[in-house]
Amino acid sequence: MALAFSRHLQWLLATIGLAKPPPPPGGPMTREAARALVRWYLQTQGAGMSEGLNENGLGGAMVGSAQLYFEHHADTQVLECSALVYRFREDPKPGVIDGFRKEAQEGTDAGGGTVDFETENKSLFLSRNYAQMPSGAEFTKEMERLMKASLDWGTTVLDRVASRVFGT
């Protein structure tokens, strides 16, 4: 509900000139385009004067209860948007990551994202990529969906995977 309210507030503020409009859709996802999109999105979510992405093409923020991370891949000109599902303290036990991937294959709603395990920080994400600039409304809706799914995966799906893998 709060995310839907945020989208309407975003529209209202842009309409009366108190918020910048989103970057124009349709172009390639260059570093500057990605920075502008993430900056606009985070500012509309209450992140103040965020620059969006740093000089290394990385950014992130808490939006409501969800943690979002952004990375621009210069070699492929793709913006990767990831919502945290779970951060492991140790390397996950065998079968755990495969259990999450099986959930996605079986059709559990991943918010339009894919299961993405990052070994260097032992974190599980739902991630989606953008090679072309989406409209602001489309991006907002897709981030809402990704965040909602990540929160569900961090509770309900995590419990289900643990039960399957460990028999608890």
mmCIF file of C-alpha atoms in Angstrom:
data_model
loop_
_atom_site.group_PDB
_atom_site.id
_atom_site.type_symbol
_atom_site.label_atom_id
_atom_site.label_comp_id
_atom_site.label_asym_id
_atom_site.label_seq_id
_atom_site.Cartn_x
_atom_site.Cartn_y
_atom_site.Cartn_z
ATOM 1 C CA MET A 1 0.000 0.000 0.000
ATOM 2 C CA ALA A 2 2.775 2.431 0.934
ATOM 3 C CA LEU A 3 4.551 1.700 -2.349
ATOM 4 C CA ALA A 4 1.401 2.466 -4.338
ATOM 5 C CA PHE A 5 0.988 5.707 -2.389
ATOM 6 C CA SER A 6 4.608 6.580 -3.219
ATOM 7 C CA ARG A 7 3.925 6.150 -6.941
ATOM 8 C CA HIS A 8 0.921 8.485 -6.747
ATOM 9 C CA LEU A 9 2.878 11.035 -4.714
ATOM 10 C CA GLN A 10 5.655 10.836 -7.298
ATOM 11 C CA TRP A 11 3.200 11.633 -10.083
ATOM 12 C CA LEU A 12 1.627 14.493 -8.120
ATOM 13 C CA LEU A 13 4.955 16.130 -7.269
ATOM 14 C CA ALA A 14 6.146 15.874 -10.880
ATOM 15 C CA THR A 15 2.842 17.273 -12.145
ATOM 16 C CA ILE A 16 3.036 20.392 -9.995
ATOM 17 C CA GLY A 17 6.734 20.897 -10.694
ATOM 18 C CA LEU A 18 8.132 19.917 -7.290
ATOM 19 C CA ALA A 19 9.932 16.818 -8.528
ATOM 20 C CA LYS A 20 12.038 16.227 -11.578
ATOM 21 C CA PRO A 21 10.456 14.070 -14.259
ATOM 22 C CA PRO A 22 12.065 10.707 -14.982
ATOM 23 C CA PRO A 23 14.663 10.420 -17.733
ATOM 24 C CA PRO A 24 13.131 9.815 -21.189
ATOM 25 C CA PRO A 25 12.553 6.131 -22.014
ATOM 26 C CA GLY A 26 13.908 4.159 -24.925
ATOM 27 C CA GLY A 27 17.593 4.949 -25.119
ATOM 28 C CA PRO A 28 20.545 2.689 -24.378
ATOM 29 C CA MET A 29 21.503 2.102 -20.752
ATOM 30 C CA THR A 30 24.722 4.094 -20.656
ATOM 31 C CA ARG A 31 26.393 4.850 -17.321
ATOM 32 C CA GLU A 32 24.895 8.357 -17.328
ATOM 33 C CA ALA A 33 21.441 7.054 -18.244
ATOM 34 C CA ALA A 34 21.633 4.472 -15.444
ATOM 35 C CA ARG A 35 22.831 7.122 -12.981
ATOM 36 C CA ALA A 36 19.957 9.449 -13.962
ATOM 37 C CA LEU A 37 17.341 6.686 -13.661
ATOM 38 C CA VAL A 38 18.550 5.455 -10.278
ATOM 39 C CA ARG A 39 18.974 9.045 -8.990
ATOM 40 C CA TRP A 40 15.418 9.907 -10.065
ATOM 41 C CA TYR A 41 13.978 6.707 -8.614
ATOM 42 C CA LEU A 42 15.735 6.993 -5.243
ATOM 43 C CA GLN A 43 14.823 10.653 -4.898
ATOM 44 C CA THR A 44 11.169 9.839 -5.560
ATOM 45 C CA GLN A 45 11.403 7.196 -2.833
ATOM 46 C CA GLY A 46 12.578 9.740 -0.268
ATOM 47 C CA ALA A 47 16.347 9.241 -0.526
ATOM 48 C CA GLY A 48 16.968 12.978 -0.699
ATOM 49 C CA MET A 49 19.643 14.197 -3.075
ATOM 50 C CA SER A 50 21.086 10.783 -3.922
ATOM 51 C CA GLU A 51 23.501 10.691 -6.838
ATOM 52 C CA GLY A 52 22.064 7.303 -7.799
ATOM 53 C CA LEU A 53 25.278 5.509 -8.727
ATOM 54 C CA ASN A 54 28.802 6.242 -7.575
ATOM 55 C CA GLU A 55 31.836 6.553 -9.853
ATOM 56 C CA ASN A 56 32.111 2.743 -9.916
ATOM 57 C CA GLY A 57 28.534 2.384 -11.150
ATOM 58 C CA LEU A 58 27.188 1.113 -7.814
ATOM 59 C CA GLY A 59 24.298 2.325 -5.659
ATOM 60 C CA GLY A 60 21.744 1.146 -3.167
ATOM 61 C CA ALA A 61 19.162 2.127 -0.601
ATOM 62 C CA MET A 62 16.533 0.901 1.808
ATOM 63 C CA VAL A 63 13.093 1.445 0.332
ATOM 64 C CA GLY A 64 10.531 0.623 2.966
ATOM 65 C CA SER A 65 11.622 -2.735 4.385
ATOM 66 C CA ALA A 66 13.435 -3.800 1.226
ATOM 67 C CA GLN A 67 17.098 -3.360 0.345
ATOM 68 C CA LEU A 68 17.801 -2.437 -3.275
ATOM 69 C CA TYR A 69 21.178 -2.491 -5.004
ATOM 70 C CA PHE A 70 22.066 -1.149 -8.423
ATOM 71 C CA GLU A 71 25.081 -1.890 -10.613
ATOM 72 C CA HIS A 72 25.824 -0.574 -14.078
ATOM 73 C CA HIS A 73 27.896 -3.017 -16.134
ATOM 74 C CA ALA A 74 29.952 -0.850 -18.500
ATOM 75 C CA ASP A 75 31.006 -3.763 -20.723
ATOM 76 C CA THR A 76 27.420 -4.784 -21.567
ATOM 77 C CA GLN A 77 25.693 -1.415 -20.964
ATOM 78 C CA VAL A 78 23.207 -3.078 -18.594
ATOM 79 C CA LEU A 79 21.760 -1.806 -15.324
ATOM 80 C CA GLU A 80 21.359 -4.650 -12.839
ATOM 81 C CA CYS A 81 18.759 -4.022 -10.135
ATOM 82 C CA SER A 82 18.760 -6.399 -7.176
ATOM 83 C CA ALA A 83 16.519 -6.779 -4.138
ATOM 84 C CA LEU A 84 18.062 -8.577 -1.177
ATOM 85 C CA VAL A 85 16.387 -11.817 -0.127
ATOM 86 C CA TYR A 86 18.878 -13.088 2.464
ATOM 87 C CA ARG A 87 22.456 -12.443 3.572
ATOM 88 C CA PHE A 88 24.177 -15.627 4.779
ATOM 89 C CA ARG A 89 26.707 -15.424 7.613
ATOM 90 C CA GLU A 90 28.591 -18.413 6.235
ATOM 91 C CA ASP A 91 28.597 -20.130 2.873
ATOM 92 C CA PRO A 92 25.143 -21.658 2.372
ATOM 93 C CA LYS A 93 24.851 -25.396 2.907
ATOM 94 C CA PRO A 94 24.757 -27.588 -0.206
ATOM 95 C CA GLY A 95 21.365 -27.577 -1.880
ATOM 96 C CA VAL A 96 20.151 -24.255 -0.453
ATOM 97 C CA ILE A 97 20.814 -22.062 -3.507
ATOM 98 C CA ASP A 98 19.598 -24.854 -5.785
ATOM 99 C CA GLY A 99 16.436 -24.953 -3.638
ATOM 100 C CA PHE A 100 15.809 -21.278 -4.354
ATOM 101 C CA ARG A 101 16.439 -21.796 -8.059
ATOM 102 C CA LYS A 102 13.987 -24.712 -8.017
ATOM 103 C CA GLU A 103 11.354 -22.427 -6.449
ATOM 104 C CA ALA A 104 11.778 -20.009 -9.360
ATOM 105 C CA GLN A 105 11.606 -22.841 -11.905
ATOM 106 C CA GLU A 106 8.397 -24.075 -10.273
ATOM 107 C CA GLY A 107 6.830 -20.666 -10.803
ATOM 108 C CA THR A 108 7.135 -18.947 -7.434
ATOM 109 C CA ASP A 109 6.711 -15.234 -8.172
ATOM 110 C CA ALA A 110 10.176 -13.657 -8.300
ATOM 111 C CA GLY A 111 8.832 -10.185 -9.049
ATOM 112 C CA GLY A 112 10.072 -10.352 -12.621
ATOM 113 C CA GLY A 113 13.582 -11.120 -11.420
ATOM 114 C CA THR A 114 15.863 -14.120 -11.376
ATOM 115 C CA VAL A 115 17.581 -15.837 -8.456
ATOM 116 C CA ASP A 116 21.052 -14.357 -8.083
ATOM 117 C CA PHE A 117 23.568 -15.568 -5.474
ATOM 118 C CA GLU A 118 26.643 -13.366 -5.039
ATOM 119 C CA THR A 119 29.446 -15.485 -3.577
ATOM 120 C CA GLU A 120 31.696 -12.562 -2.591
ATOM 121 C CA ASN A 121 29.149 -11.167 -0.115
ATOM 122 C CA LYS A 122 27.207 -14.405 0.498
ATOM 123 C CA SER A 123 23.937 -12.730 -0.428
ATOM 124 C CA LEU A 124 20.887 -13.992 -2.266
ATOM 125 C CA PHE A 125 19.016 -11.517 -4.461
ATOM 126 C CA LEU A 126 16.192 -11.339 -6.932
ATOM 127 C CA SER A 127 17.667 -9.385 -9.846
ATOM 128 C CA ARG A 128 16.502 -7.947 -13.129
ATOM 129 C CA ASN A 129 18.476 -6.244 -15.883
ATOM 130 C CA TYR A 130 17.786 -3.269 -18.118
ATOM 131 C CA ALA A 131 19.605 -2.765 -21.425
ATOM 132 C CA GLN A 132 17.197 -0.005 -22.531
ATOM 133 C CA MET A 133 15.876 2.918 -20.526
ATOM 134 C CA PRO A 134 12.366 2.089 -19.222
ATOM 135 C CA SER A 135 9.746 4.729 -18.532
ATOM 136 C CA GLY A 136 9.733 6.064 -14.982
ATOM 137 C CA ALA A 137 6.309 4.561 -14.281
ATOM 138 C CA GLU A 138 7.384 1.163 -15.625
ATOM 139 C CA PHE A 139 10.617 1.175 -13.593
ATOM 140 C CA THR A 140 8.792 2.175 -10.407
ATOM 141 C CA LYS A 141 6.187 -0.552 -10.874
ATOM 142 C CA GLU A 142 8.848 -3.174 -11.602
ATOM 143 C CA MET A 143 10.945 -2.169 -8.563
ATOM 144 C CA GLU A 144 7.827 -2.366 -6.362
ATOM 145 C CA ARG A 145 7.129 -5.854 -7.673
ATOM 146 C CA LEU A 146 10.770 -6.935 -7.203
ATOM 147 C CA MET A 147 10.898 -5.590 -3.636
ATOM 148 C CA LYS A 148 7.595 -7.218 -2.680
ATOM 149 C CA ALA A 149 8.809 -10.560 -4.009
ATOM 150 C CA SER A 150 12.172 -10.258 -2.226
ATOM 151 C CA LEU A 151 10.431 -9.698 1.101
ATOM 152 C CA ASP A 152 8.212 -12.739 0.488
ATOM 153 C CA TRP A 153 11.207 -14.827 -0.540
ATOM 154 C CA GLY A 154 13.060 -13.744 2.621
ATOM 155 C CA THR A 155 10.301 -15.224 4.788
ATOM 156 C CA THR A 156 7.862 -17.679 3.224
ATOM 157 C CA VAL A 157 10.102 -19.041 0.464
ATOM 158 C CA LEU A 158 13.156 -19.206 2.758
ATOM 159 C CA ASP A 159 11.160 -21.333 5.227
ATOM 160 C CA ARG A 160 9.935 -23.587 2.427
ATOM 161 C CA VAL A 161 13.438 -24.071 0.986
ATOM 162 C CA ALA A 162 14.872 -24.802 4.446
ATOM 163 C CA SER A 163 12.160 -27.418 5.033
ATOM 164 C CA ARG A 164 12.884 -29.085 1.690
ATOM 165 C CA VAL A 165 16.660 -29.036 2.030
ATOM 166 C CA PHE A 166 17.012 -29.829 5.726
ATOM 167 C CA GLY A 167 13.738 -31.660 6.315
ATOM 168 C CA THR A 168 12.781 -29.365 9.192
#
